[in-house]
Amino acid sequence: LVPPNMRQRFHRCFERRRPSRNDRNKPPPPYREKFSPYSESPFREGREGNDKTEEASVLNVFWKHTKATIKESFTKVQKQFHDGMDYFWIHISKIFSNDAFFKELKREHSPVIVLRRVYEKFPPKNKDHRLSPQAYTTDILYSRKSQKTLLKKALFHYHPDKNIPTKYGRRWSKTCKKITSLLLGYYKAL
């Protein structure tokens, strides 16, 4: 038989101790570090300890330099790639945007070609409004009077008051405004 005091002492050894108020602010006890063959320890140094440390420092410096140059060259390549991609997407957006299309049309000399391209790319929402077949003949290129009548009809088809945003949408009405401003410029020039 074991006396009760001994039993309590025995069980206390295996119990988990609750931290007291004083112990709560203390850092946890240090754990035993695992052995690492690469860590510097006093046991590895022998007679040739200085040579190894010098060799290690030279290799360290070489490795750091190599790592820095690789990182620098990688960032340069990455930057060039991103700049190239940015340029690529800017170029693609310029090609496919309506603004580029309208800039290209402003450079065009013939209003008939402009009308053909506008009616091909942005046909009017109203099914009755179509470009007359007269626009596809060669005679239209030489008569200013027929060009003016075609431009008047096109201005009527694409006028912003006829293409209401509530009926056809805001994007379409903005496009119609751009088209009318373009066609008015050609109409005034004739």
PDB file of C-alpha atoms in Angstrom:
ATOM      1  CA  LEU A   1       0.000   0.000   0.000  1.00  0.00           C
ATOM      2  CA  VAL A   2       1.098   3.482  -0.950  1.00  0.00           C
ATOM      3  CA  PRO A   3       0.389   6.375   1.409  1.00  0.00           C
ATOM      4  CA  PRO A   4      -2.048   9.034   0.003  1.00  0.00           C
ATOM      5  CA  ASN A   5       0.618  11.757  -0.093  1.00  0.00           C
ATOM      6  CA  MET A   6       2.786   9.656  -2.381  1.00  0.00           C
ATOM      7  CA  ARG A   7      -0.127   8.927  -4.658  1.00  0.00           C
ATOM      8  CA  GLN A   8      -0.833  12.636  -5.066  1.00  0.00           C
ATOM      9  CA  ARG A   9       2.813  13.360  -5.759  1.00  0.00           C
ATOM     10  CA  PHE A  10       2.957  10.566  -8.315  1.00  0.00           C
ATOM     11  CA  HIS A  11      -0.098  11.799 -10.187  1.00  0.00           C
ATOM     12  CA  ARG A  12       1.115  15.409 -10.120  1.00  0.00           C
ATOM     13  CA  CYS A  13       4.214  14.406 -12.041  1.00  0.00           C
ATOM     14  CA  PHE A  14       2.075  13.331 -14.997  1.00  0.00           C
ATOM     15  CA  GLU A  15      -0.489  16.084 -14.825  1.00  0.00           C
ATOM     16  CA  ARG A  16      -0.219  19.039 -17.145  1.00  0.00           C
ATOM     17  CA  ARG A  17       0.651  22.028 -15.111  1.00  0.00           C
ATOM     18  CA  ARG A  18      -1.565  25.069 -15.505  1.00  0.00           C
ATOM     19  CA  PRO A  19       0.387  28.270 -16.063  1.00  0.00           C
ATOM     20  CA  SER A  20       0.179  30.651 -13.169  1.00  0.00           C
ATOM     21  CA  ARG A  21      -0.317  34.356 -13.619  1.00  0.00           C
ATOM     22  CA  ASN A  22       3.413  34.949 -13.407  1.00  0.00           C
ATOM     23  CA  ASP A  23       4.173  32.284 -16.024  1.00  0.00           C
ATOM     24  CA  ARG A  24       1.791  33.645 -18.676  1.00  0.00           C
ATOM     25  CA  ASN A  25       4.125  36.489 -19.710  1.00  0.00           C
ATOM     26  CA  LYS A  26       7.190  34.272 -19.883  1.00  0.00           C
ATOM     27  CA  PRO A  27       8.251  32.886 -23.255  1.00  0.00           C
ATOM     28  CA  PRO A  28       7.857  29.141 -23.758  1.00  0.00           C
ATOM     29  CA  PRO A  29      10.848  26.980 -22.883  1.00  0.00           C
ATOM     30  CA  PRO A  30      13.342  26.526 -25.714  1.00  0.00           C
ATOM     31  CA  TYR A  31      12.994  23.320 -27.652  1.00  0.00           C
ATOM     32  CA  ARG A  32      15.912  21.203 -28.545  1.00  0.00           C
ATOM     33  CA  GLU A  33      17.094  22.136 -32.024  1.00  0.00           C
ATOM     34  CA  LYS A  34      17.369  19.464 -34.661  1.00  0.00           C
ATOM     35  CA  PHE A  35      20.771  18.682 -35.992  1.00  0.00           C
ATOM     36  CA  SER A  36      21.552  20.375 -39.275  1.00  0.00           C
ATOM     37  CA  PRO A  37      24.747  19.468 -41.139  1.00  0.00           C
ATOM     38  CA  TYR A  38      24.836  22.953 -42.667  1.00  0.00           C
ATOM     39  CA  SER A  39      24.608  24.883 -39.441  1.00  0.00           C
ATOM     40  CA  GLU A  40      27.736  26.354 -38.028  1.00  0.00           C
ATOM     41  CA  SER A  41      28.755  24.577 -34.901  1.00  0.00           C
ATOM     42  CA  PRO A  42      31.936  24.616 -32.879  1.00  0.00           C
ATOM     43  CA  PHE A  43      32.284  20.837 -33.308  1.00  0.00           C
ATOM     44  CA  ARG A  44      32.886  21.049 -37.070  1.00  0.00           C
ATOM     45  CA  GLU A  45      35.859  23.349 -36.743  1.00  0.00           C
ATOM     46  CA  GLY A  46      39.102  21.501 -36.647  1.00  0.00           C
ATOM     47  CA  ARG A  47      42.632  22.315 -37.640  1.00  0.00           C
ATOM     48  CA  GLU A  48      41.536  23.432 -41.078  1.00  0.00           C
ATOM     49  CA  GLY A  49      38.537  25.408 -39.775  1.00  0.00           C
ATOM     50  CA  ASN A  50      39.810  28.723 -41.120  1.00  0.00           C
ATOM     51  CA  ASP A  51      40.203  27.358 -44.644  1.00  0.00           C
ATOM     52  CA  LYS A  52      36.644  26.028 -44.648  1.00  0.00           C
ATOM     53  CA  THR A  53      35.202  29.293 -43.425  1.00  0.00           C
ATOM     54  CA  GLU A  54      37.153  31.233 -46.051  1.00  0.00           C
ATOM     55  CA  GLU A  55      36.078  28.780 -48.722  1.00  0.00           C
ATOM     56  CA  ALA A  56      32.493  28.970 -47.517  1.00  0.00           C
ATOM     57  CA  SER A  57      32.583  32.773 -47.512  1.00  0.00           C
ATOM     58  CA  VAL A  58      33.995  32.884 -51.075  1.00  0.00           C
ATOM     59  CA  LEU A  59      31.347  30.450 -52.243  1.00  0.00           C
ATOM     60  CA  ASN A  60      28.736  32.440 -50.364  1.00  0.00           C
ATOM     61  CA  VAL A  61      29.780  35.677 -52.046  1.00  0.00           C
ATOM     62  CA  PHE A  62      29.858  33.970 -55.450  1.00  0.00           C
ATOM     63  CA  TRP A  63      26.430  32.441 -54.862  1.00  0.00           C
ATOM     64  CA  LYS A  64      24.930  35.754 -53.730  1.00  0.00           C
ATOM     65  CA  HIS A  65      26.360  37.514 -56.798  1.00  0.00           C
ATOM     66  CA  THR A  66      25.055  34.790 -59.125  1.00  0.00           C
ATOM     67  CA  LYS A  67      21.648  34.869 -57.481  1.00  0.00           C
ATOM     68  CA  ALA A  68      21.463  38.669 -57.793  1.00  0.00           C
ATOM     69  CA  THR A  69      22.434  38.649 -61.493  1.00  0.00           C
ATOM     70  CA  ILE A  70      19.937  35.894 -62.264  1.00  0.00           C
ATOM     71  CA  LYS A  71      17.192  37.784 -60.449  1.00  0.00           C
ATOM     72  CA  GLU A  72      18.112  41.028 -62.220  1.00  0.00           C
ATOM     73  CA  SER A  73      18.114  39.402 -65.660  1.00  0.00           C
ATOM     74  CA  PHE A  74      14.821  37.652 -64.876  1.00  0.00           C
ATOM     75  CA  THR A  75      13.168  40.928 -63.870  1.00  0.00           C
ATOM     76  CA  LYS A  76      14.473  42.571 -67.067  1.00  0.00           C
ATOM     77  CA  VAL A  77      13.035  39.787 -69.217  1.00  0.00           C
ATOM     78  CA  GLN A  78       9.794  39.843 -67.281  1.00  0.00           C
ATOM     79  CA  LYS A  79       9.510  43.623 -67.702  1.00  0.00           C
ATOM     80  CA  GLN A  80      10.211  43.384 -71.429  1.00  0.00           C
ATOM     81  CA  PHE A  81       7.599  40.652 -71.722  1.00  0.00           C
ATOM     82  CA  HIS A  82       4.987  42.711 -69.855  1.00  0.00           C
ATOM     83  CA  ASP A  83       5.839  45.830 -71.878  1.00  0.00           C
ATOM     84  CA  GLY A  84       5.542  43.765 -75.043  1.00  0.00           C
ATOM     85  CA  MET A  85       2.205  42.348 -73.924  1.00  0.00           C
ATOM     86  CA  ASP A  86       0.977  45.832 -73.025  1.00  0.00           C
ATOM     87  CA  TYR A  87       2.031  47.085 -76.437  1.00  0.00           C
ATOM     88  CA  PHE A  88       0.351  44.068 -78.050  1.00  0.00           C
ATOM     89  CA  TRP A  89      -2.971  44.627 -76.247  1.00  0.00           C
ATOM     90  CA  ILE A  90      -2.864  48.372 -76.944  1.00  0.00           C
ATOM     91  CA  HIS A  91      -2.282  47.604 -80.602  1.00  0.00           C
ATOM     92  CA  ILE A  92      -5.143  45.065 -80.683  1.00  0.00           C
ATOM     93  CA  SER A  93      -7.517  47.450 -78.901  1.00  0.00           C
ATOM     94  CA  LYS A  94      -6.584  50.201 -81.366  1.00  0.00           C
ATOM     95  CA  ILE A  95      -7.326  47.930 -84.283  1.00  0.00           C
ATOM     96  CA  PHE A  96     -10.694  46.748 -82.998  1.00  0.00           C
ATOM     97  CA  SER A  97     -11.940  49.916 -81.315  1.00  0.00           C
ATOM     98  CA  ASN A  98     -14.495  52.208 -82.926  1.00  0.00           C
ATOM     99  CA  ASP A  99     -12.231  55.225 -82.388  1.00  0.00           C
ATOM    100  CA  ALA A 100      -9.569  53.712 -84.627  1.00  0.00           C
ATOM    101  CA  PHE A 101     -12.230  52.987 -87.225  1.00  0.00           C
ATOM    102  CA  PHE A 102     -13.445  56.598 -87.182  1.00  0.00           C
ATOM    103  CA  LYS A 103      -9.887  57.972 -87.335  1.00  0.00           C
ATOM    104  CA  GLU A 104      -9.283  55.808 -90.371  1.00  0.00           C
ATOM    105  CA  LEU A 105     -12.493  57.090 -91.964  1.00  0.00           C
ATOM    106  CA  LYS A 106     -11.486  60.720 -91.357  1.00  0.00           C
ATOM    107  CA  ARG A 107      -8.356  60.139 -93.427  1.00  0.00           C
ATOM    108  CA  GLU A 108     -10.445  58.869 -96.361  1.00  0.00           C
ATOM    109  CA  HIS A 109     -10.938  61.361 -99.202  1.00  0.00           C
ATOM    110  CA  SER A 110     -14.096  59.992-100.805  1.00  0.00           C
ATOM    111  CA  PRO A 111     -17.378  60.323 -98.873  1.00  0.00           C
ATOM    112  CA  VAL A 112     -18.884  57.440-100.867  1.00  0.00           C
ATOM    113  CA  ILE A 113     -16.277  54.978 -99.592  1.00  0.00           C
ATOM    114  CA  VAL A 114     -16.880  56.270 -96.068  1.00  0.00           C
ATOM    115  CA  LEU A 115     -20.632  55.700 -96.471  1.00  0.00           C
ATOM    116  CA  ARG A 116     -20.080  52.165 -97.742  1.00  0.00           C
ATOM    117  CA  ARG A 117     -17.830  51.294 -94.809  1.00  0.00           C
ATOM    118  CA  VAL A 118     -20.156  52.878 -92.242  1.00  0.00           C
ATOM    119  CA  TYR A 119     -23.173  51.001 -93.584  1.00  0.00           C
ATOM    120  CA  GLU A 120     -21.173  47.743 -93.615  1.00  0.00           C
ATOM    121  CA  LYS A 121     -19.808  48.076 -90.086  1.00  0.00           C
ATOM    122  CA  PHE A 122     -22.784  49.819 -88.420  1.00  0.00           C
ATOM    123  CA  PRO A 123     -25.989  49.055 -90.328  1.00  0.00           C
ATOM    124  CA  PRO A 124     -28.923  51.170 -89.091  1.00  0.00           C
ATOM    125  CA  LYS A 125     -31.235  49.535 -86.555  1.00  0.00           C
ATOM    126  CA  ASN A 126     -34.288  50.385 -88.610  1.00  0.00           C
ATOM    127  CA  LYS A 127     -34.688  47.696 -91.290  1.00  0.00           C
ATOM    128  CA  ASP A 128     -36.046  50.182 -93.874  1.00  0.00           C
ATOM    129  CA  HIS A 129     -32.945  52.397 -93.732  1.00  0.00           C
ATOM    130  CA  ARG A 130     -30.432  50.971 -96.148  1.00  0.00           C
ATOM    131  CA  LEU A 131     -27.777  52.463 -98.407  1.00  0.00           C
ATOM    132  CA  SER A 132     -29.152  52.868-101.914  1.00  0.00           C
ATOM    133  CA  PRO A 133     -27.676  50.705-104.684  1.00  0.00           C
ATOM    134  CA  GLN A 134     -26.621  53.917-106.410  1.00  0.00           C
ATOM    135  CA  ALA A 135     -23.710  54.141-103.905  1.00  0.00           C
ATOM    136  CA  TYR A 136     -22.121  51.027-105.386  1.00  0.00           C
ATOM    137  CA  THR A 137     -21.890  52.375-108.936  1.00  0.00           C
ATOM    138  CA  THR A 138     -18.850  54.133-110.381  1.00  0.00           C
ATOM    139  CA  ASP A 139     -20.919  57.150-111.550  1.00  0.00           C
ATOM    140  CA  ILE A 140     -21.463  58.281-107.951  1.00  0.00           C
ATOM    141  CA  LEU A 141     -17.738  58.966-107.497  1.00  0.00           C
ATOM    142  CA  TYR A 142     -17.865  61.806-110.033  1.00  0.00           C
ATOM    143  CA  SER A 143     -21.162  63.605-109.284  1.00  0.00           C
ATOM    144  CA  ARG A 144     -21.218  65.806-106.203  1.00  0.00           C
ATOM    145  CA  LYS A 145     -24.976  66.275-106.297  1.00  0.00           C
ATOM    146  CA  SER A 146     -25.709  62.559-105.895  1.00  0.00           C
ATOM    147  CA  GLN A 147     -23.031  62.336-103.176  1.00  0.00           C
ATOM    148  CA  LYS A 148     -24.809  65.135-101.251  1.00  0.00           C
ATOM    149  CA  THR A 149     -28.172  63.355-101.523  1.00  0.00           C
ATOM    150  CA  LEU A 150     -26.608  60.109-100.244  1.00  0.00           C
ATOM    151  CA  LEU A 151     -25.013  61.978 -97.338  1.00  0.00           C
ATOM    152  CA  LYS A 152     -28.377  63.615 -96.483  1.00  0.00           C
ATOM    153  CA  LYS A 153     -30.082  60.224 -96.392  1.00  0.00           C
ATOM    154  CA  ALA A 154     -27.296  58.799 -94.247  1.00  0.00           C
ATOM    155  CA  LEU A 155     -27.507  61.764 -91.865  1.00  0.00           C
ATOM    156  CA  PHE A 156     -31.240  61.111 -91.599  1.00  0.00           C
ATOM    157  CA  HIS A 157     -30.624  57.404 -90.886  1.00  0.00           C
ATOM    158  CA  TYR A 158     -27.933  57.966 -88.261  1.00  0.00           C
ATOM    159  CA  HIS A 159     -29.163  61.184 -86.615  1.00  0.00           C
ATOM    160  CA  PRO A 160     -29.101  60.859 -82.797  1.00  0.00           C
ATOM    161  CA  ASP A 161     -32.682  62.123 -82.522  1.00  0.00           C
ATOM    162  CA  LYS A 162     -33.859  59.202 -84.668  1.00  0.00           C
ATOM    163  CA  ASN A 163     -31.755  56.694 -82.672  1.00  0.00           C
ATOM    164  CA  ILE A 164     -33.043  57.199 -79.138  1.00  0.00           C
ATOM    165  CA  PRO A 165     -30.941  55.692 -76.306  1.00  0.00           C
ATOM    166  CA  THR A 166     -34.031  54.314 -74.540  1.00  0.00           C
ATOM    167  CA  LYS A 167     -35.014  52.389 -77.664  1.00  0.00           C
ATOM    168  CA  TYR A 168     -31.641  51.316 -79.101  1.00  0.00           C
ATOM    169  CA  GLY A 169     -29.231  51.741 -76.174  1.00  0.00           C
ATOM    170  CA  ARG A 170     -26.626  54.310 -75.126  1.00  0.00           C
ATOM    171  CA  ARG A 171     -23.751  52.722 -76.996  1.00  0.00           C
ATOM    172  CA  TRP A 172     -25.627  52.825 -80.278  1.00  0.00           C
ATOM    173  CA  SER A 173     -26.670  56.454 -79.762  1.00  0.00           C
ATOM    174  CA  LYS A 174     -23.039  57.452 -79.047  1.00  0.00           C
ATOM    175  CA  THR A 175     -21.907  55.632 -82.167  1.00  0.00           C
ATOM    176  CA  CYS A 176     -24.597  57.452 -84.156  1.00  0.00           C
ATOM    177  CA  LYS A 177     -23.347  60.791 -82.814  1.00  0.00           C
ATOM    178  CA  LYS A 178     -19.841  59.958 -84.000  1.00  0.00           C
ATOM    179  CA  ILE A 179     -21.135  58.894 -87.403  1.00  0.00           C
ATOM    180  CA  THR A 180     -23.225  62.054 -87.842  1.00  0.00           C
ATOM    181  CA  SER A 181     -20.303  64.296 -86.868  1.00  0.00           C
ATOM    182  CA  LEU A 182     -18.131  62.462 -89.405  1.00  0.00           C
ATOM    183  CA  LEU A 183     -20.737  62.667 -92.157  1.00  0.00           C
ATOM    184  CA  LEU A 184     -21.450  66.351 -91.438  1.00  0.00           C
ATOM    185  CA  GLY A 185     -17.762  67.094 -91.988  1.00  0.00           C
ATOM    186  CA  TYR A 186     -17.927  65.445 -95.398  1.00  0.00           C
ATOM    187  CA  TYR A 187     -21.229  67.180 -96.208  1.00  0.00           C
ATOM    188  CA  LYS A 188     -19.784  70.616 -95.399  1.00  0.00           C
ATOM    189  CA  ALA A 189     -16.677  69.872 -97.480  1.00  0.00           C
ATOM    190  CA  LEU A 190     -18.797  69.128-100.600  1.00  0.00           C
TER     191      LEU A 190
END
